[in-house]
Amino acid sequence: MDYGKYKYQLDKKISSKKTSTVKEIKIRPQISDHDLQLKVKHIKRFLEDGDKARVTLFFRGREIVHPELGMKVFDKIKALLIGFSHRIEQEPRLEGNSMSMIIAPGKD
């Protein structure tokens, strides 16, 4: 067997493995229900493709005084993802003027 051909086949096997990327969804605390459902639909599509999804919620101005509004939005997202194979890799946490949560695809 040709050693060059063997080396090429090994490289091809290694490069064919898919790496997981983190896709980001940006939202605001005053998001409407329909817009939130659309964003959750995008999150589901990312998870089906094997990617992680980072949901980032931005506060503007005096909205930062009420971080509980952001937590309510994250709770709605979790409720809409019930029944879908996923796991929360990072719980929502406040970082400056934004909150973020990372959702990873679950075991099928």
Coordinates of N, CA, C and O in Angstrom, one line a residue:
M1 N 0.8 -1.2 0.0 CA 0.0 0.0 0.0 C 0.9 1.2 0.0 O 1.9 1.3 0.7
D2 N 0.4 2.3 -0.7 CA 1.2 3.5 -0.8 C 1.1 4.3 0.5 O 0.0 4.5 1.0
Y3 N 2.2 4.7 1.1 CA 2.2 5.4 2.4 C 1.5 6.7 2.3 O 0.8 7.2 3.2
G4 N 1.7 7.4 1.2 CA 1.1 8.7 1.0 C -0.4 8.6 1.0 O -1.1 9.5 1.5
K5 N -0.9 7.6 0.3 CA -2.4 7.4 0.3 C -2.9 7.1 1.7 O -4.0 7.6 2.1
Y6 N -2.2 6.3 2.4 CA -2.6 5.9 3.8 C -2.6 7.2 4.7 O -3.5 7.4 5.5
K7 N -1.6 8.0 4.6 CA -1.5 9.3 5.3 C -2.7 10.2 5.0 O -3.3 10.8 5.8
Y8 N -3.0 10.3 3.7 CA -4.1 11.1 3.2 C -5.4 10.6 3.8 O -6.3 11.4 4.3
Q9 N -5.7 9.3 3.9 CA -6.9 8.7 4.5 C -7.0 9.1 5.9 O -8.1 9.4 6.4
L10 N -5.9 9.0 6.7 CA -5.9 9.3 8.1 C -6.3 10.8 8.3 O -7.1 11.2 9.2
D11 N -5.7 11.7 7.5 CA -6.0 13.1 7.6 C -7.4 13.4 7.3 O -8.1 14.3 7.9
K12 N -8.0 12.7 6.3 CA -9.3 12.9 5.9 C -10.3 12.5 7.1 O -11.3 13.1 7.3
K13 N -10.0 11.4 7.8 CA -10.8 10.9 8.9 C -10.8 12.0 10.0 O -11.8 12.3 10.6
I14 N -9.6 12.5 10.3 CA -9.5 13.5 11.4 C -10.2 14.8 11.1 O -10.9 15.3 11.9
S15 N -10.1 15.2 9.8 CA -10.7 16.5 9.5 C -12.2 16.4 9.3 O -12.9 17.4 9.3
S16 N -12.8 15.2 9.2 CA -14.2 15.1 9.0 C -15.0 15.2 10.3 O -16.2 15.3 10.2
K17 N -14.3 15.2 11.4 CA -15.0 15.3 12.7 C -15.5 16.8 12.8 O -14.8 17.7 12.6
K18 N -16.8 16.9 13.2 CA -17.4 18.2 13.4 C -17.1 18.8 14.8 O -17.2 18.1 15.8
T19 N -16.6 20.0 14.8 CA -16.4 20.7 16.1 C -17.6 21.5 16.4 O -18.3 22.0 15.6
S20 N -17.9 21.6 17.7 CA -19.0 22.3 18.2 C -18.7 23.8 18.3 O -17.7 24.2 18.9
T21 N -19.6 24.6 17.7 CA -19.5 26.0 17.8 C -20.6 26.6 18.7 O -21.6 25.9 18.9
V22 N -20.4 27.8 19.1 CA -21.4 28.5 20.0 C -22.1 29.5 19.1 O -21.4 30.5 18.7
K23 N -23.4 29.4 18.9 CA -24.2 30.4 18.2 C -24.8 31.3 19.2 O -25.2 30.8 20.3
E24 N -25.0 32.5 18.9 CA -25.5 33.5 19.8 C -26.8 34.1 19.4 O -27.0 34.4 18.2
I25 N -27.7 34.2 20.3 CA -29.0 34.8 20.2 C -29.1 36.0 21.1 O -28.8 35.9 22.3
K26 N -29.4 37.2 20.6 CA -29.5 38.4 21.4 C -31.0 38.8 21.6 O -31.7 38.8 20.6
I27 N -31.3 39.1 22.8 CA -32.7 39.5 23.1 C -32.7 40.6 24.1 O -31.7 41.0 24.6
R28 N -33.9 41.2 24.3 CA -34.1 42.3 25.3 C -35.1 41.9 26.3 O -35.9 41.0 26.0
P29 N -35.2 42.5 27.5 CA -36.2 42.1 28.5 C -37.6 42.3 28.1 O -38.5 41.6 28.5
Q30 N -37.9 43.3 27.2 CA -39.2 43.6 26.8 C -39.6 42.9 25.5 O -40.4 43.4 24.7
I31 N -39.1 41.7 25.3 CA -39.4 41.0 24.0 C -40.9 40.4 24.1 O -41.4 40.0 25.1
S32 N -41.5 40.5 22.9 CA -42.9 40.0 22.8 C -42.9 38.5 22.7 O -41.9 37.8 22.5
D33 N -44.1 37.9 23.0 CA -44.2 36.4 23.0 C -43.8 35.8 21.6 O -43.2 34.8 21.6
H34 N -44.4 36.4 20.6 CA -44.1 35.9 19.2 C -42.7 35.9 18.9 O -42.1 35.0 18.3
D35 N -42.0 37.1 19.2 CA -40.6 37.2 18.9 C -39.8 36.2 19.7 O -38.8 35.6 19.2
L36 N -40.2 35.9 20.9 CA -39.5 35.0 21.8 C -39.6 33.6 21.2 O -38.7 32.8 21.2
Q37 N -40.8 33.2 20.7 CA -41.0 31.9 20.1 C -40.2 31.7 18.9 O -39.6 30.6 18.7
L38 N -40.0 32.8 18.1 CA -39.1 32.7 16.9 C -37.7 32.5 17.3 O -37.0 31.7 16.7
K39 N -37.2 33.2 18.4 CA -35.9 33.0 18.9 C -35.6 31.6 19.4 O -34.6 31.0 19.2
V40 N -36.6 31.0 20.1 CA -36.5 29.7 20.6 C -36.5 28.7 19.4 O -35.8 27.7 19.5
K41 N -37.2 29.0 18.4 CA -37.2 28.1 17.2 C -35.7 28.1 16.6 O -35.2 27.1 16.2
H42 N -35.1 29.3 16.6 CA -33.7 29.3 16.1 C -32.8 28.5 17.0 O -31.9 27.8 16.6
I43 N -33.0 28.6 18.4 CA -32.2 27.9 19.3 C -32.3 26.4 19.1 O -31.4 25.6 19.1
K44 N -33.6 25.9 18.8 CA -33.8 24.5 18.6 C -33.0 24.1 17.3 O -32.5 23.0 17.3
R45 N -33.0 24.9 16.3 CA -32.3 24.6 15.1 C -30.8 24.5 15.3 O -30.2 23.5 14.8
F46 N -30.3 25.4 16.1 CA -28.9 25.3 16.4 C -28.5 24.0 17.2 O -27.5 23.4 16.9
L47 N -29.4 23.6 18.1 CA -29.1 22.4 18.9 C -29.3 21.2 18.1 O -28.5 20.2 18.3
E48 N -30.2 21.2 17.1 CA -30.3 20.0 16.2 C -29.1 19.9 15.4 O -28.7 18.7 15.0
D49 N -28.5 21.0 15.0 CA -27.2 20.9 14.2 C -26.0 20.5 15.0 O -24.9 20.3 14.4
G50 N -26.2 20.4 16.3 CA -25.1 20.0 17.2 C -24.3 21.1 17.7 O -23.2 20.9 18.3
D51 N -24.8 22.4 17.6 CA -24.1 23.5 18.1 C -24.6 23.9 19.4 O -25.8 23.6 19.8
K52 N -23.8 24.6 20.2 CA -24.3 25.2 21.5 C -24.9 26.6 21.1 O -24.6 27.2 20.1
A53 N -25.8 27.0 22.0 CA -26.5 28.3 21.8 C -26.3 29.2 23.1 O -26.6 28.7 24.2
R54 N -25.8 30.4 22.8 CA -25.7 31.3 23.9 C -26.8 32.4 23.8 O -26.9 33.0 22.7
V55 N -27.6 32.5 24.8 CA -28.7 33.5 24.8 C -28.2 34.6 25.6 O -27.9 34.5 26.8
T56 N -28.1 35.8 25.0 CA -27.6 37.0 25.7 C -28.8 38.0 25.7 O -29.4 38.3 24.7
L57 N -29.0 38.5 26.9 CA -30.1 39.5 27.1 C -29.5 40.8 27.6 O -28.7 40.8 28.5
F58 N -29.7 41.8 26.8 CA -29.1 43.1 27.0 C -30.1 44.1 27.7 O -31.2 44.1 27.3
F59 N -29.6 44.8 28.7 CA -30.4 45.8 29.4 C -29.9 47.1 28.9 O -28.7 47.4 28.8
R60 N -30.9 48.0 28.7 CA -30.5 49.4 28.3 C -31.0 50.4 29.4 O -32.1 50.2 29.9
G61 N -30.2 51.4 29.6 CA -30.7 52.4 30.6 C -31.0 51.9 31.9 O -30.2 51.2 32.6
R62 N -32.2 52.2 32.4 CA -32.6 51.9 33.7 C -33.2 50.5 33.9 O -33.6 50.1 34.9
E63 N -33.2 49.7 32.8 CA -33.7 48.3 32.8 C -32.8 47.5 33.7 O -33.3 46.5 34.3
I64 N -31.6 47.9 33.9 CA -30.6 47.1 34.7 C -31.0 47.0 36.2 O -30.6 46.1 36.9
V65 N -31.9 48.0 36.6 CA -32.4 48.0 38.0 C -33.3 46.8 38.3 O -33.4 46.4 39.4
H66 N -33.9 46.2 37.2 CA -34.8 45.1 37.4 C -34.3 43.8 36.7 O -34.8 43.4 35.7
P67 N -33.3 43.2 37.3 CA -32.8 42.0 36.6 C -33.8 40.8 36.7 O -33.6 39.8 36.0
E68 N -34.8 40.9 37.6 CA -35.8 39.8 37.7 C -36.6 39.7 36.4 O -37.1 38.7 36.1
L69 N -36.7 40.8 35.7 CA -37.4 40.8 34.4 C -36.6 39.9 33.4 O -37.2 39.1 32.6
G70 N -35.3 40.0 33.4 CA -34.5 39.1 32.6 C -34.6 37.7 33.0 O -34.6 36.8 32.1
M71 N -34.7 37.4 34.3 CA -34.8 36.0 34.7 C -36.2 35.4 34.3 O -36.2 34.3 34.0
K72 N -37.2 36.3 34.2 CA -38.5 35.8 33.8 C -38.4 35.4 32.3 O -39.0 34.4 31.9
V73 N -37.7 36.2 31.5 CA -37.5 35.8 30.1 C -36.8 34.5 29.9 O -37.1 33.6 29.1
F74 N -35.7 34.3 30.7 CA -35.0 33.0 30.7 C -35.8 31.9 31.1 O -35.7 30.8 30.6
D75 N -36.7 32.1 32.1 CA -37.6 31.1 32.6 C -38.6 30.7 31.4 O -38.9 29.5 31.3
K76 N -39.1 31.7 30.7 CA -39.9 31.4 29.5 C -39.2 30.6 28.5 O -39.8 29.7 27.9
I77 N -38.0 30.9 28.2 CA -37.2 30.1 27.3 C -37.0 28.7 27.7 O -37.2 27.8 26.9
K78 N -36.7 28.5 29.0 CA -36.6 27.1 29.5 C -37.9 26.4 29.4 O -38.0 25.2 29.0
A79 N -39.1 27.1 29.6 CA -40.4 26.5 29.5 C -40.7 26.1 28.1 O -41.3 25.0 27.8
L80 N -40.3 26.9 27.1 CA -40.5 26.6 25.7 C -39.7 25.5 25.2 O -40.0 24.8 24.2
L81 N -38.5 25.2 25.9 CA -37.6 24.2 25.4 C -37.9 22.8 26.1 O -37.3 21.8 25.9
I82 N -39.0 22.8 26.9 CA -39.4 21.5 27.6 C -39.8 20.5 26.5 O -40.5 20.8 25.6
G83 N -39.3 19.3 26.7 CA -39.6 18.2 25.7 C -38.6 18.2 24.6 O -38.7 17.3 23.7
F84 N -37.7 19.1 24.5 CA -36.6 19.1 23.5 C -35.3 18.6 24.2 O -35.0 19.0 25.3
S85 N -34.5 17.8 23.5 CA -33.3 17.3 24.1 C -32.2 18.4 24.2 O -31.6 18.8 23.2
H86 N -32.0 18.8 25.5 CA -31.0 19.9 25.7 C -30.6 19.8 27.2 O -31.2 19.1 28.0
R87 N -29.5 20.5 27.4 CA -29.1 20.7 28.8 C -28.5 22.1 29.0 O -27.9 22.7 28.0
I88 N -28.8 22.7 30.1 CA -28.3 24.0 30.4 C -26.8 23.9 30.9 O -26.6 23.3 31.9
E89 N -25.9 24.4 30.1 CA -24.5 24.3 30.4 C -24.1 25.4 31.4 O -23.2 25.2 32.2
Q90 N -24.7 26.6 31.2 CA -24.4 27.7 32.1 C -25.7 28.4 32.5 O -26.4 28.8 31.6
E91 N -26.0 28.4 33.7 CA -27.2 29.1 34.2 C -27.1 30.6 33.9 O -26.0 31.1 33.8
P92 N -28.3 31.3 33.8 CA -28.2 32.7 33.6 C -27.5 33.5 34.7 O -27.7 33.2 35.8
R93 N -26.6 34.3 34.2 CA -25.9 35.1 35.2 C -25.6 36.5 34.7 O -25.5 36.7 33.5
L94 N -25.6 37.5 35.6 CA -25.5 38.9 35.2 C -24.1 39.3 35.1 O -23.3 39.0 36.0
E95 N -23.7 39.8 33.9 CA -22.3 40.3 33.7 C -22.4 41.7 33.1 O -22.7 41.9 31.9
G96 N -22.2 42.7 33.9 CA -22.3 44.1 33.5 C -23.7 44.4 33.1 O -24.6 44.3 34.0
N97 N -24.0 44.9 31.9 CA -25.3 45.3 31.5 C -26.0 44.2 30.7 O -27.0 44.4 30.0
S98 N -25.6 42.9 30.9 CA -26.2 41.8 30.1 C -26.2 40.6 31.0 O -25.5 40.4 31.9
M99 N -27.1 39.7 30.6 CA -27.2 38.4 31.3 C -27.0 37.3 30.1 O -27.5 37.6 29.0
S100 N -26.4 36.2 30.5 CA -26.2 35.2 29.4 C -26.4 33.8 30.0 O -26.2 33.6 31.2
M101 N -26.8 32.9 29.1 CA -27.0 31.5 29.5 C -26.6 30.7 28.3 O -26.8 31.1 27.1
I102 N -25.9 29.5 28.5 CA -25.5 28.7 27.4 C -26.2 27.4 27.5 O -26.4 26.7 28.5
I103 N -26.8 27.0 26.3 CA -27.6 25.8 26.2 C -26.8 24.8 25.3 O -26.4 25.3 24.2
A104 N -26.7 23.6 25.7 CA -25.9 22.6 24.9 C -26.9 21.5 24.4 O -27.9 21.3 25.1
P105 N -26.6 20.9 23.3 CA -27.5 19.8 22.9 C -27.4 18.6 23.8 O -26.3 18.3 24.4
G106 N -28.5 18.0 24.1 CA -28.5 16.8 25.0 C -28.2 15.5 24.4 O -28.0 15.4 23.2
K107 N -28.2 14.5 25.2 CA -28.0 13.1 24.7 C -29.3 12.6 24.0 O -30.3 12.7 24.6
D108 N -29.1 12.0 22.9 CA -30.3 11.5 22.2 C -30.5 10.0 22.5 O -29.6 9.3 22.7

